[in-house]
Each structure stands twice: as C-alpha cells, then as structure tokens.
PDB file of C-alpha atoms in Angstrom:
ATOM      1  CA  MET A   1     -20.111 244.747  62.460  1.00 34.00           C
ATOM      2  CA  THR A   2     -19.178 248.423  62.142  1.00 35.00           C
ATOM      3  CA  LEU A   3     -19.595 250.130  58.790  1.00 37.00           C
ATOM      4  CA  GLN A   4     -16.928 252.793  59.368  1.00 36.00           C
ATOM      5  CA  PHE A   5     -14.356 250.703  57.491  1.00 39.00           C
ATOM      6  CA  PHE A   6     -16.256 251.279  54.261  1.00 44.00           C
ATOM      7  CA  SER A   7     -17.157 254.963  54.559  1.00 40.00           C
ATOM      8  CA  ALA A   8     -14.204 256.880  55.955  1.00 39.00           C
ATOM      9  CA  ALA A   9     -12.120 257.461  52.802  1.00 38.00           C
ATOM     10  CA  PHE A  10     -14.828 257.768  50.187  1.00 56.00           C
ATOM     11  CA  ARG A  11     -16.051 261.359  50.370  1.00 62.00           C
ATOM     12  CA  PRO A  12     -14.654 263.824  47.840  1.00 62.00           C
ATOM     13  CA  GLU A  13     -13.073 266.987  49.229  1.00 66.00           C
ATOM     14  CA  ASP A  14     -15.819 269.102  47.639  1.00 75.00           C
ATOM     15  CA  GLU A  15     -18.624 267.024  49.197  1.00 77.00           C
ATOM     16  CA  SER A  16     -20.897 269.974  49.983  1.00 75.00           C
ATOM     17  CA  ARG A  17     -20.752 271.262  46.385  1.00 73.00           C
ATOM     18  CA  ARG A  18     -21.193 267.717  45.057  1.00 71.00           C
ATOM     19  CA  GLN A  19     -24.263 267.300  47.299  1.00 69.00           C
ATOM     20  CA  GLY A  20     -25.642 270.584  45.959  1.00 69.00           C
ATOM     21  CA  ALA A  21     -25.453 269.141  42.435  1.00 70.00           C
ATOM     22  CA  VAL A  22     -27.384 266.060  43.618  1.00 72.00           C
ATOM     23  CA  ASP A  23     -30.002 268.259  45.296  1.00 68.00           C
ATOM     24  CA  SER A  24     -30.534 270.224  42.075  1.00 71.00           C
ATOM     25  CA  LEU A  25     -31.245 267.092  40.021  1.00 68.00           C
ATOM     26  CA  ARG A  26     -34.495 266.376  38.339  1.00 62.00           C
ATOM     27  CA  THR A  27     -37.051 263.780  39.434  1.00 63.00           C
ATOM     28  CA  VAL A  28     -36.607 260.315  37.952  1.00 71.00           C
ATOM     29  CA  SER A  29     -38.945 257.334  37.952  1.00 72.00           C
ATOM     30  CA  PRO A  30     -37.525 253.821  38.448  1.00 69.00           C
ATOM     31  CA  ALA A  31     -39.606 252.814  35.400  1.00 78.00           C
ATOM     32  CA  ASP A  32     -38.135 255.561  33.193  1.00 89.00           C
ATOM     33  CA  PRO A  33     -37.982 253.998  29.696  1.00 94.00           C
ATOM     34  CA  VAL A  34     -34.832 255.858  28.623  1.00 94.00           C
ATOM     35  CA  LEU A  35     -32.898 254.749  31.707  1.00 94.00           C
ATOM     36  CA  HIS A  36     -34.254 251.219  31.295  1.00 94.00           C
ATOM     37  CA  GLU A  37     -32.896 251.110  27.730  1.00 97.00           C
ATOM     38  CA  LEU A  38     -29.499 252.477  28.810  1.00 97.00           C
ATOM     39  CA  LEU A  39     -29.364 249.885  31.602  1.00 97.00           C
ATOM     40  CA  GLY A  40     -30.152 247.114  29.124  1.00 97.00           C
ATOM     41  CA  GLU A  41     -27.233 248.297  26.987  1.00 98.00           C
ATOM     42  CA  THR A  42     -25.036 248.339  30.102  1.00 98.00           C
ATOM     43  CA  CYS A  43     -25.886 244.692  30.815  1.00 98.00           C
ATOM     44  CA  ILE A  44     -24.958 243.765  27.248  1.00 98.00           C
ATOM     45  CA  VAL A  45     -21.691 245.730  27.246  1.00 98.00           C
ATOM     46  CA  LEU A  46     -20.534 244.400  30.635  1.00 98.00           C
ATOM     47  CA  ARG A  47     -22.122 240.944  30.278  1.00 98.00           C
ATOM     48  CA  THR A  48     -23.793 241.310  33.664  1.00 98.00           C
ATOM     49  CA  PRO A  49     -27.344 240.382  34.729  1.00 98.00           C
ATOM     50  CA  ILE A  50     -27.685 243.523  36.883  1.00 97.00           C
ATOM     51  CA  ALA A  51     -27.223 247.188  35.978  1.00 97.00           C
ATOM     52  CA  MET A  52     -28.079 250.266  38.020  1.00 96.00           C
ATOM     53  CA  VAL A  53     -28.094 254.039  37.976  1.00 94.00           C
ATOM     54  CA  THR A  54     -27.304 255.311  41.458  1.00 92.00           C
ATOM     55  CA  LEU A  55     -27.212 258.708  43.121  1.00 89.00           C
ATOM     56  CA  THR A  56     -24.981 259.243  46.135  1.00 84.00           C
ATOM     57  CA  ASP A  57     -27.184 261.425  48.323  1.00 83.00           C
ATOM     58  CA  GLY A  58     -25.747 262.315  51.735  1.00 82.00           C
ATOM     59  CA  ASP A  59     -25.245 259.096  53.658  1.00 85.00           C
ATOM     60  CA  VAL A  60     -27.441 257.103  51.280  1.00 86.00           C
ATOM     61  CA  GLN A  61     -26.923 255.605  47.862  1.00 89.00           C
ATOM     62  CA  ARG A  62     -30.237 255.618  46.019  1.00 87.00           C
ATOM     63  CA  VAL A  63     -30.727 253.215  43.156  1.00 90.00           C
ATOM     64  CA  VAL A  64     -32.917 255.363  40.920  1.00 89.00           C
ATOM     65  CA  SER A  65     -33.311 252.751  38.188  1.00 92.00           C
ATOM     66  CA  ALA A  66     -32.235 249.127  37.863  1.00 94.00           C
ATOM     67  CA  VAL A  67     -32.390 246.055  35.640  1.00 95.00           C
ATOM     68  CA  GLY A  68     -32.064 242.640  37.277  1.00 94.00           C
ATOM     69  CA  MET A  69     -33.019 243.828  40.770  1.00 91.00           C
ATOM     70  CA  GLU A  70     -35.438 246.137  42.548  1.00 88.00           C
ATOM     71  CA  PRO A  71     -34.317 249.758  43.071  1.00 84.00           C
ATOM     72  CA  VAL A  72     -33.303 250.212  46.716  1.00 86.00           C
ATOM     73  CA  ALA A  73     -31.497 252.623  48.984  1.00 88.00           C
ATOM     74  CA  LEU A  74     -28.299 251.499  50.686  1.00 90.00           C
ATOM     75  CA  PRO A  75     -26.134 253.096  53.333  1.00 93.00           C
ATOM     76  CA  ARG A  76     -23.368 254.964  51.535  1.00 89.00           C
ATOM     77  CA  ALA A  77     -20.942 253.195  53.874  1.00 90.00           C
ATOM     78  CA  ILE A  78     -21.409 249.875  52.041  1.00 93.00           C
ATOM     79  CA  ALA A  79     -22.111 251.146  48.516  1.00 93.00           C
ATOM     80  CA  PHE A  80     -19.586 250.228  45.819  1.00 94.00           C
ATOM     81  CA  CYS A  81     -20.596 253.357  43.898  1.00 92.00           C
ATOM     82  CA  SER A  82     -19.282 255.591  46.695  1.00 88.00           C
ATOM     83  CA  HIS A  83     -15.843 254.177  45.835  1.00 91.00           C
ATOM     84  CA  THR A  84     -16.505 254.883  42.150  1.00 93.00           C
ATOM     85  CA  ILE A  85     -17.298 258.580  42.649  1.00 88.00           C
ATOM     86  CA  ALA A  86     -14.002 258.950  44.526  1.00 85.00           C
ATOM     87  CA  ALA A  87     -11.917 256.960  42.010  1.00 87.00           C
ATOM     88  CA  PRO A  88      -9.287 259.133  40.278  1.00 80.00           C
ATOM     89  CA  GLU A  89     -10.274 257.886  36.800  1.00 88.00           C
ATOM     90  CA  GLY A  90     -14.001 258.033  37.570  1.00 92.00           C
ATOM     91  CA  MET A  91     -14.282 254.291  37.059  1.00 96.00           C
ATOM     92  CA  LEU A  92     -13.967 251.235  39.255  1.00 96.00           C
ATOM     93  CA  SER A  93     -13.801 247.652  38.002  1.00 95.00           C
ATOM     94  CA  VAL A  94     -13.416 244.858  40.557  1.00 97.00           C
ATOM     95  CA  PRO A  95     -13.309 241.433  38.871  1.00 97.00           C
ATOM     96  CA  ASP A  96     -13.831 239.514  42.147  1.00 98.00           C
ATOM     97  CA  LEU A  97     -15.062 241.428  45.178  1.00 97.00           C
ATOM     98  CA  GLN A  98     -14.364 238.475  47.493  1.00 96.00           C
ATOM     99  CA  ALA A  99     -10.687 238.564  46.529  1.00 97.00           C
ATOM    100  CA  ASP A 100     -10.348 242.335  47.057  1.00 96.00           C
ATOM    101  CA  PRO A 101      -9.440 243.291  50.661  1.00 95.00           C
ATOM    102  CA  ARG A 102     -11.455 246.524  50.358  1.00 92.00           C
ATOM    103  CA  PHE A 103     -14.686 244.613  49.769  1.00 96.00           C
ATOM    104  CA  ARG A 104     -14.483 241.036  51.057  1.00 94.00           C
ATOM    105  CA  ALA A 105     -16.108 241.950  54.410  1.00 95.00           C
ATOM    106  CA  ASN A 106     -18.783 244.145  52.783  1.00 95.00           C
ATOM    107  CA  PRO A 107     -22.238 242.796  53.723  1.00 95.00           C
ATOM    108  CA  LEU A 108     -23.281 242.804  50.047  1.00 94.00           C
ATOM    109  CA  VAL A 109     -20.370 240.444  49.298  1.00 96.00           C
ATOM    110  CA  ALA A 110     -20.156 238.389  52.494  1.00 95.00           C
ATOM    111  CA  GLY A 111     -23.952 238.035  52.825  1.00 91.00           C
ATOM    112  CA  GLY A 112     -26.966 238.282  50.560  1.00 86.00           C
ATOM    113  CA  PRO A 113     -27.029 239.139  47.670  1.00 91.00           C
ATOM    114  CA  HIS A 114     -23.440 237.731  47.446  1.00 94.00           C
ATOM    115  CA  VAL A 115     -22.222 240.178  44.800  1.00 96.00           C
ATOM    116  CA  ARG A 116     -18.918 239.047  43.286  1.00 97.00           C
ATOM    117  CA  HIS A 117     -18.287 241.472  40.402  1.00 98.00           C
ATOM    118  CA  TYR A 118     -18.680 245.245  40.081  1.00 97.00           C
ATOM    119  CA  THR A 119     -17.847 247.680  37.293  1.00 97.00           C
ATOM    120  CA  GLY A 120     -19.043 251.255  37.546  1.00 97.00           C
ATOM    121  CA  VAL A 121     -18.388 254.664  36.043  1.00 97.00           C
ATOM    122  CA  VAL A 122     -19.193 258.094  37.445  1.00 95.00           C
ATOM    123  CA  VAL A 123     -22.294 259.971  36.347  1.00 93.00           C
ATOM    124  CA  ARG A 124     -21.568 263.696  36.522  1.00 89.00           C
ATOM    125  CA  SER A 125     -23.576 266.864  36.828  1.00 84.00           C
ATOM    126  CA  GLY A 126     -21.149 269.446  35.492  1.00 83.00           C
ATOM    127  CA  PRO A 127     -17.840 268.769  37.248  1.00 84.00           C
ATOM    128  CA  PHE A 128     -19.437 266.931  40.173  1.00 83.00           C
ATOM    129  CA  PRO A 129     -19.718 263.150  40.577  1.00 87.00           C
ATOM    130  CA  ILE A 130     -23.344 262.607  41.573  1.00 86.00           C
ATOM    131  CA  GLY A 131     -23.612 258.847  41.237  1.00 89.00           C
ATOM    132  CA  ALA A 132     -22.725 255.952  39.004  1.00 95.00           C
ATOM    133  CA  LEU A 133     -23.807 253.682  36.201  1.00 97.00           C
ATOM    134  CA  CYS A 134     -22.752 250.163  37.079  1.00 98.00           C
ATOM    135  CA  GLY A 135     -23.046 246.485  36.322  1.00 98.00           C
ATOM    136  CA  LEU A 136     -22.947 243.706  38.914  1.00 98.00           C
ATOM    137  CA  ASP A 137     -22.886 239.937  38.915  1.00 98.00           C
ATOM    138  CA  ARG A 138     -22.996 237.154  41.466  1.00 97.00           C
ATOM    139  CA  ARG A 139     -20.013 235.523  39.788  1.00 97.00           C
ATOM    140  CA  PRO A 140     -16.535 236.936  39.145  1.00 97.00           C
ATOM    141  CA  HIS A 141     -15.557 238.380  35.757  1.00 96.00           C
ATOM    142  CA  GLY A 142     -12.310 239.400  34.160  1.00 94.00           C
ATOM    143  CA  PRO A 143     -11.393 243.090  34.328  1.00 92.00           C
ATOM    144  CA  ALA A 144     -13.345 245.445  32.090  1.00 94.00           C
ATOM    145  CA  SER A 145     -11.763 245.785  28.654  1.00 96.00           C
ATOM    146  CA  PHE A 146     -10.832 249.094  27.025  1.00 96.00           C
ATOM    147  CA  ARG A 147     -13.896 248.789  24.757  1.00 97.00           C
ATOM    148  CA  GLN A 148     -16.213 248.049  27.700  1.00 97.00           C
ATOM    149  CA  ARG A 149     -14.833 251.018  29.618  1.00 96.00           C
ATOM    150  CA  ALA A 150     -15.306 253.346  26.646  1.00 97.00           C
ATOM    151  CA  GLU A 151     -18.876 252.136  26.079  1.00 98.00           C
ATOM    152  CA  LEU A 152     -19.705 252.464  29.771  1.00 98.00           C
ATOM    153  CA  ARG A 153     -18.432 256.066  29.766  1.00 97.00           C
ATOM    154  CA  ARG A 154     -20.609 256.802  26.716  1.00 97.00           C
ATOM    155  CA  LEU A 155     -23.646 255.302  28.455  1.00 98.00           C
ATOM    156  CA  ALA A 156     -22.925 257.255  31.671  1.00 97.00           C
ATOM    157  CA  ASP A 157     -22.825 260.482  29.645  1.00 95.00           C
ATOM    158  CA  ALA A 158     -26.208 259.557  28.145  1.00 96.00           C
ATOM    159  CA  VAL A 159     -27.585 258.953  31.656  1.00 95.00           C
ATOM    160  CA  ALA A 160     -26.287 262.365  32.792  1.00 91.00           C
ATOM    161  CA  ASP A 161     -27.806 264.056  29.729  1.00 90.00           C
ATOM    162  CA  HIS A 162     -31.133 262.349  30.378  1.00 91.00           C
ATOM    163  CA  LEU A 163     -31.190 263.287  34.071  1.00 86.00           C
ATOM    164  CA  GLY A 164     -30.539 266.905  33.068  1.00 80.00           C
ATOM    165  CA  ALA A 165     -33.478 266.861  30.635  1.00 59.00           C
ATOM    166  CA  LEU A 166     -36.109 265.671  33.158  1.00 55.00           C
ATOM    167  CA  PRO A 167     -38.557 268.066  34.876  1.00 49.00           C
ATOM    168  CA  ARG A 168     -37.191 269.732  38.027  1.00 50.00           C
ATOM    169  CA  ARG A 169     -37.975 268.352  41.494  1.00 44.00           C
ATOM    170  CA  CYS A 170     -40.725 270.133  43.384  1.00 38.00           C
TER     171      CYS A 170
END
C-alpha cells in the first residue's frame, strides 16, 4: 500500500518556518510529570483511554508523551495529527475513523491498533503549529462538544507553555 494518499495535502504553506519552530523546541521526557498530568486531564475531558502530545517533525510524527500507549514515532504520512496541524480551525474531531473516507484505509484504522476515534487540537509555538494534543479510542464516539473543544484548547495552550519552559535542546 502506498502512503502518498495520506501525506500529499497535509503540509502547511509555511512548512520550513514551522519546522524551524519545531527545531527550536526544548527537550521533553516521555515521563514528564506535567505532561502526564495534562494528558490525564485530556483523557477525562474527551472520555478516551489514550491521550498524546505529538510533534510533527519533518516526515515523522513523534509522540513525545502519552497515556494509554507507549510513545512512538510514526510516518507523518499516516499520522492523524498531521491533518490537525493543517485544519483551518486548528482542531480535528473524527467520531468514527472507519466511516470517514479520509481515514478508513489508514493502517492505524484498518490494522492494529484499530483506532476508531480521534480528537486533536494544535499545539503552537508562536504562530506555528508544531504538533497536537489528542485523544484516541478503539471505539467510535460522538463529535466533540463545545465544552470539550474549549477544554482541549486550554490544555493544548498549557502544553505549549510547558514545552516553552523546558531547558533548551543541546
């Protein structure tokens, strides 16, 4: 299966400047207690068993911290968060990924881990979308409510503030 279907339309026009913002980020540990707490709140708000903070770094999406799964790196071509950083509202909520033609053939949906629901919001560094805060589930959900969306935006701002407060990369 080719992955081009997933990647072609999901790079912002200012990709090189956006990548510069990612490159200037601070180091983060997957066990970071502040991120872990924010991810726990994300799971509660979205009623999902999985929450992640991701960074879209070149052709890779790095999961820098996660609850409900191990942090991994994925090809950007199949990452739901690459759609989120390109979404006009800076948020993407897909109640049932299997029912959405954009995602039904995605290997994360069609194969293991069989993800069915995704809601994510952009994490920004200044004006640039550097990644996402998201919740996932292996079962479909209804669309995110206004309250859930507002809370998720608040949590994403807290993630961005925390990433900005960490020591610089070497």
